[in-house]
Amino acid sequence: MAFVIKLVENFISEKAKIGSNVKIWHFAYVGDNTEIGNNVKIGSLTHVDYDVKIGNDTMVEGLVYIPPLSRIGNNVFIGPSASLTNDPFPPSEKLIGVIINDNAIIGSRAVIKAGVTIGENSVVAMGAVVTKDVPANTVVGGVPAKVMYSKEEYDKKQRDWKNSN
């Protein structure tokens, strides 16, 4: 008995609205009623569920899960394997999304609890588990995530790193 496997490179719902200059890499999923702004990149194996809104100039790396009803702002970076959750007390069947405001950075493998809001210009460190709202211009990290320093301090560390050697 022979099996035939048909691979579908991407599944993008016909009910999704995709802006201009959007790149969606291999084996990604985009659900119904999702809106993706202009100049957005979505990495391989990423799952963007239904009723999600993603702003302009945002980059979502590979293996990311974005649950239903989530709102992602403009110029947001979401690192590889980050996971936004959709149910704060599973299994409840009462889904809520995550809100990530403009210019936020979400590090690789960060986990963000359903219902949490990430403030504008904030940074979530890689591997952090975010269970509470993150204020604007704040860097959080750890398990559970706690304030590490200000966005201004983060920007200085980033500049120093780029200028070293």
GROMACS .gro file of N, CA, C and O in nm, residues 31-136:
model
  424
   31GLY      N    1  -0.458   3.260   0.951
   31GLY     CA    2  -0.599   3.225   0.965
   31GLY      C    3  -0.697   3.329   0.915
   31GLY      O    4  -0.661   3.439   0.872
   32ASP      N    5  -0.825   3.293   0.923
   32ASP     CA    6  -0.936   3.377   0.879
   32ASP      C    7  -0.937   3.512   0.950
   32ASP      O    8  -0.906   3.522   1.069
   33ASN      N    9  -0.978   3.614   0.875
   33ASN     CA   10  -0.999   3.749   0.928
   33ASN      C   11  -0.875   3.810   0.992
   33ASN      O   12  -0.887   3.900   1.075
   34THR      N   13  -0.759   3.760   0.956
   34THR     CA   14  -0.634   3.819   1.004
   34THR      C   15  -0.594   3.930   0.910
   34THR      O   16  -0.611   3.919   0.789
   35GLU      N   17  -0.540   4.038   0.966
   35GLU     CA   18  -0.494   4.152   0.887
   35GLU      C   19  -0.345   4.171   0.911
   35GLU      O   20  -0.301   4.185   1.025
   36ILE      N   21  -0.269   4.171   0.802
   36ILE     CA   22  -0.125   4.189   0.809
   36ILE      C   23  -0.091   4.317   0.734
   36ILE      O   24  -0.128   4.332   0.617
   37GLY      N   25  -0.021   4.409   0.800
   37GLY     CA   26   0.013   4.538   0.741
   37GLY      C   27   0.118   4.528   0.633
   37GLY      O   28   0.153   4.419   0.586
   38ASN      N   29   0.174   4.641   0.594
   38ASN     CA   30   0.274   4.649   0.489
   38ASN      C   31   0.414   4.621   0.543
   38ASN      O   32   0.443   4.647   0.660
   39ASN      N   33   0.500   4.569   0.456
   39ASN     CA   34   0.642   4.546   0.488
   39ASN      C   35   0.660   4.453   0.608
   39ASN      O   36   0.747   4.476   0.692
   40VAL      N   37   0.581   4.349   0.614
   40VAL     CA   38   0.588   4.252   0.724
   40VAL      C   39   0.658   4.127   0.674
   40VAL      O   40   0.639   4.085   0.560
   41LYS      N   41   0.739   4.066   0.761
   41LYS     CA   42   0.803   3.938   0.732
   41LYS      C   43   0.756   3.837   0.835
   41LYS      O   44   0.761   3.865   0.956
   42ILE      N   45   0.712   3.721   0.787
   42ILE     CA   46   0.667   3.613   0.875
   42ILE      C   47   0.751   3.490   0.842
   42ILE      O   48   0.753   3.444   0.729
   43GLY      N   49   0.821   3.439   0.942
   43GLY     CA   50   0.914   3.329   0.923
   43GLY      C   51   0.849   3.194   0.903
   43GLY      O   52   0.729   3.174   0.926
   44SER      N   53   0.931   3.100   0.861
   44SER     CA   54   0.887   2.962   0.836
   44SER      C   55   0.825   2.899   0.960
   44SER      O   56   0.866   2.926   1.073
   45LEU      N   57   0.725   2.815   0.935
   45LEU     CA   58   0.658   2.737   1.039
   45LEU      C   59   0.590   2.823   1.146
   45LEU      O   60   0.565   2.777   1.256
   46THR      N   61   0.559   2.946   1.111
   46THR     CA   62   0.488   3.034   1.204
   46THR      C   63   0.338   3.017   1.186
   46THR      O   64   0.289   2.999   1.076
   47HIS      N   65   0.267   3.022   1.297
   47HIS     CA   66   0.121   3.006   1.298
   47HIS      C   67   0.060   3.136   1.347
   47HIS      O   68   0.076   3.173   1.464
   48VAL      N   69  -0.007   3.206   1.257
   48VAL     CA   70  -0.080   3.329   1.291
   48VAL      C   71  -0.227   3.293   1.283
   48VAL      O   72  -0.280   3.272   1.174
   49ASP      N   73  -0.292   3.285   1.396
   49ASP     CA   74  -0.428   3.233   1.401
   49ASP      C   75  -0.530   3.335   1.349
   49ASP      O   76  -0.493   3.436   1.292
   50TYR      N   77  -0.658   3.309   1.371
   50TYR     CA   78  -0.765   3.392   1.317
   50TYR      C   79  -0.782   3.521   1.398
   50TYR      O   80  -0.744   3.529   1.515
   51ASP      N   81  -0.840   3.623   1.333
   51ASP     CA   82  -0.871   3.751   1.396
   51ASP      C   83  -0.749   3.817   1.463
   51ASP      O   84  -0.761   3.878   1.568
   52VAL      N   85  -0.634   3.804   1.400
   52VAL     CA   86  -0.511   3.867   1.448
   52VAL      C   87  -0.487   3.992   1.364
   52VAL      O   88  -0.517   3.993   1.245
   53LYS      N   89  -0.432   4.096   1.425
   53LYS     CA   90  -0.393   4.216   1.351
   53LYS      C   91  -0.244   4.240   1.375
   53LYS      O   92  -0.199   4.245   1.490
   54ILE      N   93  -0.169   4.254   1.265
   54ILE     CA   94  -0.026   4.281   1.271
   54ILE      C   95  -0.001   4.411   1.196
   54ILE      O   96  -0.041   4.424   1.080
   55GLY      N   97   0.065   4.506   1.260
   55GLY     CA   98   0.091   4.636   1.201
   55GLY      C   99   0.200   4.633   1.095
   55GLY      O  100   0.252   4.527   1.058
   56ASN      N  101   0.239   4.750   1.050
   56ASN     CA  102   0.339   4.767   0.945
   56ASN      C  103   0.481   4.747   0.999
   56ASN      O  104   0.507   4.769   1.117
   57ASP      N  105   0.571   4.707   0.907
   57ASP     CA  106   0.715   4.700   0.936
   57ASP      C  107   0.749   4.609   1.052
   57ASP      O  108   0.843   4.634   1.128
   58THR      N  109   0.675   4.502   1.068
   58THR     CA  110   0.694   4.407   1.177
   58THR      C  111   0.762   4.282   1.125
   58THR      O  112   0.739   4.240   1.013
   59MET      N  113   0.848   4.223   1.209
   59MET     CA  114   0.916   4.099   1.173
   59MET      C  115   0.883   3.992   1.275
   59MET      O  116   0.904   4.010   1.395
   60VAL      N  117   0.828   3.882   1.225
   60VAL     CA  118   0.793   3.767   1.308
   60VAL      C  119   0.882   3.653   1.260
   60VAL      O  120   0.869   3.606   1.147
   61GLU      N  121   0.975   3.610   1.344
   61GLU     CA  122   1.068   3.504   1.306
   61GLU      C  123   0.997   3.368   1.299
   61GLU      O  124   0.878   3.358   1.326
   62GLY      N  125   1.070   3.264   1.266
   62GLY     CA  126   1.015   3.130   1.249
   62GLY      C  127   0.971   3.064   1.378
   62GLY      O  128   1.017   3.099   1.487
   63LEU      N  129   0.879   2.969   1.364
   63LEU     CA  130   0.829   2.886   1.474
   63LEU      C  131   0.756   2.966   1.583
   63LEU      O  132   0.749   2.925   1.698
   64VAL      N  133   0.698   3.080   1.546
   64VAL     CA  134   0.625   3.163   1.641
   64VAL      C  135   0.477   3.125   1.637
   64VAL      O  136   0.423   3.096   1.531
   65TYR      N  137   0.412   3.127   1.753
   65TYR     CA  138   0.267   3.108   1.760
   65TYR      C  139   0.203   3.238   1.807
   65TYR      O  140   0.238   3.292   1.912
   66ILE      N  141   0.109   3.289   1.725
   66ILE     CA  142   0.032   3.408   1.760
   66ILE      C  143  -0.114   3.366   1.766
   66ILE      O  144  -0.173   3.329   1.665
   67PRO      N  145  -0.174   3.370   1.885
   67PRO     CA  146  -0.310   3.317   1.902
   67PRO      C  147  -0.418   3.410   1.850
   67PRO      O  148  -0.394   3.528   1.822
   68PRO      N  149  -0.541   3.358   1.841
   68PRO     CA  150  -0.655   3.438   1.798
   68PRO      C  151  -0.668   3.564   1.884
   68PRO      O  152  -0.634   3.564   2.002
   69LEU      N  153  -0.717   3.669   1.821
   69LEU     CA  154  -0.753   3.794   1.887
   69LEU      C  155  -0.634   3.877   1.932
   69LEU      O  156  -0.650   3.976   2.003
   70SER      N  157  -0.513   3.839   1.894
   70SER     CA  158  -0.394   3.914   1.933
   70SER      C  159  -0.380   4.039   1.846
   70SER      O  160  -0.424   4.042   1.732
   71ARG      N  161  -0.314   4.140   1.902
   71ARG     CA  162  -0.289   4.265   1.833
   71ARG      C  163  -0.140   4.296   1.843
   71ARG      O  164  -0.086   4.308   1.954
   72ILE      N  165  -0.075   4.307   1.728
   72ILE     CA  166   0.068   4.334   1.721
   72ILE      C  167   0.084   4.470   1.652
   72ILE      O  168   0.031   4.490   1.543
   73GLY      N  169   0.158   4.560   1.713
   73GLY     CA  170   0.173   4.696   1.661
   73GLY      C  171   0.268   4.707   1.543
   73GLY      O  172   0.306   4.607   1.480
   74ASN      N  173   0.309   4.829   1.515
   74ASN     CA  174   0.402   4.860   1.408
   74ASN      C  175   0.546   4.845   1.458
   74ASN      O  176   0.575   4.873   1.574
   75ASN      N  177   0.634   4.805   1.365
   75ASN     CA  178   0.778   4.797   1.393
   75ASN      C  179   0.808   4.709   1.514
   75ASN      O  180   0.892   4.743   1.598
   76VAL      N  181   0.741   4.597   1.524
   76VAL     CA  182   0.762   4.501   1.633
   76VAL      C  183   0.854   4.391   1.581
   76VAL      O  184   0.848   4.352   1.464
   77PHE      N  185   0.939   4.339   1.669
   77PHE     CA  186   1.022   4.223   1.637
   77PHE      C  187   0.984   4.111   1.733
   77PHE      O  188   0.984   4.131   1.855
   78ILE      N  189   0.952   3.993   1.676
   78ILE     CA  190   0.922   3.875   1.758
   78ILE      C  191   1.022   3.768   1.719
   78ILE      O  192   1.025   3.722   1.605
   79GLY      N  193   1.106   3.728   1.814
   79GLY     CA  194   1.214   3.634   1.790
   79GLY      C  195   1.168   3.491   1.769
   79GLY      O  196   1.052   3.456   1.797
   80PRO      N  197   1.259   3.405   1.722
   80PRO     CA  198   1.226   3.266   1.691
   80PRO      C  199   1.167   3.191   1.811
   80PRO      O  200   1.211   3.208   1.924
   81SER      N  201   1.067   3.112   1.781
   81SER     CA  202   1.004   3.021   1.878
   81SER      C  203   0.934   3.091   1.994
   81SER      O  204   0.906   3.028   2.095
   82ALA      N  205   0.907   3.220   1.980
   82ALA     CA  206   0.827   3.287   2.084
   82ALA      C  207   0.685   3.232   2.080
   82ALA      O  208   0.636   3.194   1.974
   83SER      N  209   0.623   3.228   2.195
   83SER     CA  210   0.488   3.172   2.202
   83SER      C  211   0.398   3.264   2.282
   83SER      O  212   0.424   3.292   2.398
   84LEU      N  213   0.295   3.311   2.215
   84LEU     CA  214   0.193   3.392   2.280
   84LEU      C  215   0.078   3.296   2.309
   84LEU      O  216   0.040   3.218   2.222
   85THR      N  217   0.026   3.297   2.429
   85THR     CA  218  -0.078   3.200   2.463
   85THR      C  219  -0.217   3.259   2.448
   85THR      O  220  -0.233   3.381   2.440
   86ASN      N  221  -0.318   3.173   2.445
   86ASN     CA  222  -0.454   3.219   2.415
   86ASN      C  223  -0.556   3.189   2.524
   86ASN      O  224  -0.672   3.218   2.508
   87ASP      N  225  -0.514   3.129   2.633
   87ASP     CA  226  -0.608   3.090   2.737
   87ASP      C  227  -0.535   3.100   2.871
   87ASP      O  228  -0.447   3.020   2.900
   88PRO      N  229  -0.569   3.199   2.956
   88PRO     CA  230  -0.495   3.216   3.081
   88PRO      C  231  -0.518   3.104   3.183
   88PRO      O  232  -0.436   3.084   3.271
   89PHE      N  233  -0.627   3.030   3.170
   89PHE     CA  234  -0.657   2.921   3.262
   89PHE      C  235  -0.707   2.801   3.184
   89PHE      O  236  -0.826   2.767   3.188
   90PRO      N  237  -0.618   2.734   3.108
   90PRO     CA  238  -0.662   2.626   3.018
   90PRO      C  239  -0.711   2.504   3.093
   90PRO      O  240  -0.666   2.479   3.204
   91PRO      N  241  -0.796   2.426   3.032
   91PRO     CA  242  -0.872   2.459   2.912
   91PRO      C  243  -1.004   2.524   2.950
   91PRO      O  244  -1.083   2.466   3.023
   92SER      N  245  -1.027   2.645   2.902
   92SER     CA  246  -1.150   2.715   2.939
   92SER      C  247  -1.239   2.747   2.820
   92SER      O  248  -1.353   2.784   2.839
   93GLU      N  249  -1.185   2.739   2.699
   93GLU     CA  250  -1.258   2.772   2.576
   93GLU      C  251  -1.296   2.919   2.569
   93GLU      O  252  -1.372   2.960   2.483
   94LYS      N  253  -1.248   3.000   2.662
   94LYS     CA  254  -1.269   3.144   2.657
   94LYS      C  255  -1.134   3.206   2.620
   94LYS      O  256  -1.048   3.227   2.705
   95LEU      N  257  -1.116   3.230   2.491
   95LEU     CA  258  -0.987   3.274   2.440
   95LEU      C  259  -0.973   3.425   2.443
   95LEU      O  260  -1.069   3.498   2.416
   96ILE      N  261  -0.853   3.471   2.475
   96ILE     CA  262  -0.818   3.612   2.464
   96ILE      C  263  -0.678   3.619   2.405
   96ILE      O  264  -0.599   3.526   2.419
   97GLY      N  265  -0.648   3.727   2.340
   97GLY     CA  266  -0.518   3.742   2.276
   97GLY      C  267  -0.419   3.816   2.363
   97GLY      O  268  -0.443   3.845   2.480
   98VAL      N  269  -0.306   3.846   2.302
   98VAL     CA  270  -0.199   3.924   2.362
   98VAL      C  271  -0.190   4.054   2.283
   98VAL      O  272  -0.213   4.056   2.163
   99ILE      N  273  -0.155   4.164   2.351
   99ILE     CA  274  -0.135   4.291   2.283
   99ILE      C  275   0.013   4.327   2.293
   99ILE      O  276   0.068   4.332   2.404
  100ILE      N  277   0.075   4.351   2.178
  100ILE     CA  278   0.214   4.395   2.173
  100ILE      C  279   0.214   4.530   2.103
  100ILE      O  280   0.180   4.539   1.985
  101ASN      N  281   0.248   4.634   2.175
  101ASN     CA  282   0.243   4.769   2.121
  101ASN      C  283   0.365   4.803   2.035
  101ASN      O  284   0.463   4.728   2.031
  102ASP      N  285   0.358   4.918   1.966
  102ASP     CA  286   0.459   4.960   1.870
  102ASP      C  287   0.601   4.954   1.926
  102ASP      O  288   0.624   4.984   2.043
  103ASN      N  289   0.693   4.915   1.838
  103ASN     CA  290   0.838   4.917   1.863
  103ASN      C  291   0.884   4.822   1.973
  103ASN      O  292   0.994   4.836   2.025
  104ALA      N  293   0.802   4.725   2.010
  104ALA     CA  294   0.841   4.629   2.112
  104ALA      C  295   0.930   4.521   2.050
  104ALA      O  296   0.924   4.494   1.930
  105ILE      N  297   1.011   4.459   2.135
  105ILE     CA  298   1.098   4.349   2.095
  105ILE      C  299   1.067   4.231   2.186
  105ILE      O  300   1.071   4.245   2.309
  106ILE      N  301   1.039   4.116   2.124
  106ILE     CA  302   1.013   3.994   2.199
  106ILE      C  303   1.125   3.897   2.165
  106ILE      O  304   1.144   3.859   2.050
  107GLY      N  305   1.203   3.856   2.265
  107GLY     CA  306   1.317   3.769   2.243
  107GLY      C  307   1.278   3.625   2.212
  107GLY      O  308   1.166   3.581   2.236
  108SER      N  309   1.375   3.553   2.160
  108SER     CA  310   1.358   3.412   2.124
  108SER      C  311   1.308   3.330   2.242
  108SER      O  312   1.352   3.347   2.355
  109ARG      N  313   1.213   3.243   2.214
  109ARG     CA  314   1.155   3.149   2.311
  109ARG      C  315   1.086   3.214   2.431
  109ARG      O  316   1.062   3.149   2.532
  110ALA      N  317   1.054   3.342   2.421
  110ALA     CA  318   0.975   3.405   2.527
  110ALA      C  319   0.834   3.348   2.522
  110ALA      O  320   0.784   3.310   2.416
  111VAL      N  321   0.769   3.342   2.637
  111VAL     CA  322   0.631   3.297   2.647
  111VAL      C  323   0.552   3.411   2.711
  111VAL      O  324   0.591   3.463   2.816
  112ILE      N  325   0.441   3.447   2.646
  112ILE     CA  326   0.360   3.558   2.697
  112ILE      C  327   0.219   3.506   2.725
  112ILE      O  328   0.153   3.451   2.636
  113LYS      N  329   0.174   3.521   2.848
  113LYS     CA  330   0.045   3.472   2.892
  113LYS      C  331  -0.069   3.548   2.824
  113LYS      O  332  -0.061   3.669   2.801
  114ALA      N  333  -0.175   3.478   2.793
  114ALA     CA  334  -0.295   3.538   2.734
  114ALA      C  335  -0.343   3.655   2.818
  114ALA      O  336  -0.342   3.650   2.941
  115GLY      N  337  -0.385   3.762   2.749
  115GLY     CA  338  -0.438   3.879   2.817
  115GLY      C  339  -0.334   3.983   2.856
  115GLY      O  340  -0.369   4.092   2.899
  116VAL      N  341  -0.206   3.951   2.840
  116VAL     CA  342  -0.099   4.044   2.877
  116VAL      C  343  -0.080   4.149   2.768
  116VAL      O  344  -0.095   4.121   2.649
  117THR      N  345  -0.045   4.270   2.810
  117THR     CA  346  -0.011   4.379   2.718
  117THR      C  347   0.137   4.412   2.735
  117THR      O  348   0.183   4.433   2.847
  118ILE      N  349   0.207   4.417   2.623
  118ILE     CA  350   0.348   4.458   2.622
  118ILE      C  351   0.351   4.604   2.578
  118ILE      O  352   0.305   4.637   2.468
  119GLY      N  353   0.405   4.691   2.661
  119GLY     CA  354   0.404   4.834   2.635
  119GLY      C  355   0.493   4.876   2.519
  119GLY      O  356   0.586   4.805   2.479
  120GLU      N  357   0.465   4.995   2.467
  120GLU     CA  358   0.540   5.052   2.356
  120GLU      C  359   0.688   5.064   2.394
  120GLU      O  360   0.722   5.099   2.507
  121ASN      N  361   0.776   5.030   2.298
  121ASN     CA  362   0.922   5.040   2.314
  121ASN      C  363   0.977   4.947   2.421
  121ASN      O  364   1.089   4.967   2.468
  122SER      N  365   0.905   4.845   2.460
  122SER     CA  366   0.952   4.753   2.563
  122SER      C  367   1.025   4.636   2.501
  122SER      O  368   1.009   4.605   2.383
  123VAL      N  369   1.104   4.567   2.585
  123VAL     CA  370   1.181   4.451   2.543
  123VAL      C  371   1.151   4.337   2.639
  123VAL      O  372   1.159   4.353   2.760
  124VAL      N  373   1.119   4.219   2.582
  124VAL     CA  374   1.104   4.097   2.660
  124VAL      C  375   1.226   4.011   2.627
  124VAL      O  376   1.248   3.976   2.510
  125ALA      N  377   1.307   3.981   2.727
  125ALA     CA  378   1.431   3.906   2.706
  125ALA      C  379   1.401   3.764   2.657
  125ALA      O  380   1.294   3.709   2.684
  126MET      N  381   1.499   3.705   2.589
  126MET     CA  382   1.481   3.568   2.542
  126MET      C  383   1.458   3.474   2.660
  126MET      O  384   1.515   3.491   2.767
  127GLY      N  385   1.367   3.381   2.640
  127GLY     CA  386   1.336   3.281   2.741
  127GLY      C  387   1.249   3.330   2.856
  127GLY      O  388   1.217   3.253   2.946
  128ALA      N  389   1.210   3.455   2.855
  128ALA     CA  390   1.128   3.510   2.964
  128ALA      C  391   0.988   3.451   2.961
  128ALA      O  392   0.937   3.415   2.855
  129VAL      N  393   0.927   3.442   3.077
  129VAL     CA  394   0.787   3.401   3.089
  129VAL      C  395   0.712   3.520   3.147
  129VAL      O  396   0.727   3.554   3.264
  130VAL      N  397   0.632   3.583   3.062
  130VAL     CA  398   0.565   3.707   3.098
  130VAL      C  399   0.422   3.675   3.142
  130VAL      O  400   0.341   3.628   3.062
  131THR      N  401   0.391   3.702   3.269
  131THR     CA  402   0.259   3.672   3.324
  131THR      C  403   0.181   3.797   3.360
  131THR      O  404   0.064   3.788   3.397
  132LYS      N  405   0.247   3.915   3.351
  132LYS     CA  406   0.182   4.042   3.385
  132LYS      C  407   0.215   4.145   3.277
  132LYS      O  408   0.315   4.134   3.207
  133ASP      N  409   0.134   4.250   3.270
  133ASP     CA  410   0.158   4.357   3.174
  133ASP      C  411   0.298   4.415   3.191
  133ASP      O  412   0.349   4.424   3.304
  134VAL      N  413   0.357   4.456   3.079
  134VAL     CA  414   0.489   4.518   3.079
  134VAL      C  415   0.471   4.666   3.046
  134VAL      O  416   0.418   4.698   2.940
  135PRO      N  417   0.516   4.756   3.134
  135PRO     CA  418   0.501   4.899   3.106
  135PRO      C  419   0.583   4.942   2.985
  135PRO      O  420   0.681   4.876   2.948
  136ALA      N  421   0.548   5.054   2.926
  136ALA     CA  422   0.623   5.110   2.814
  136ALA      C  423   0.767   5.138   2.857
  136ALA      O  424   0.795   5.163   2.974
   0.00000   0.00000   0.00000
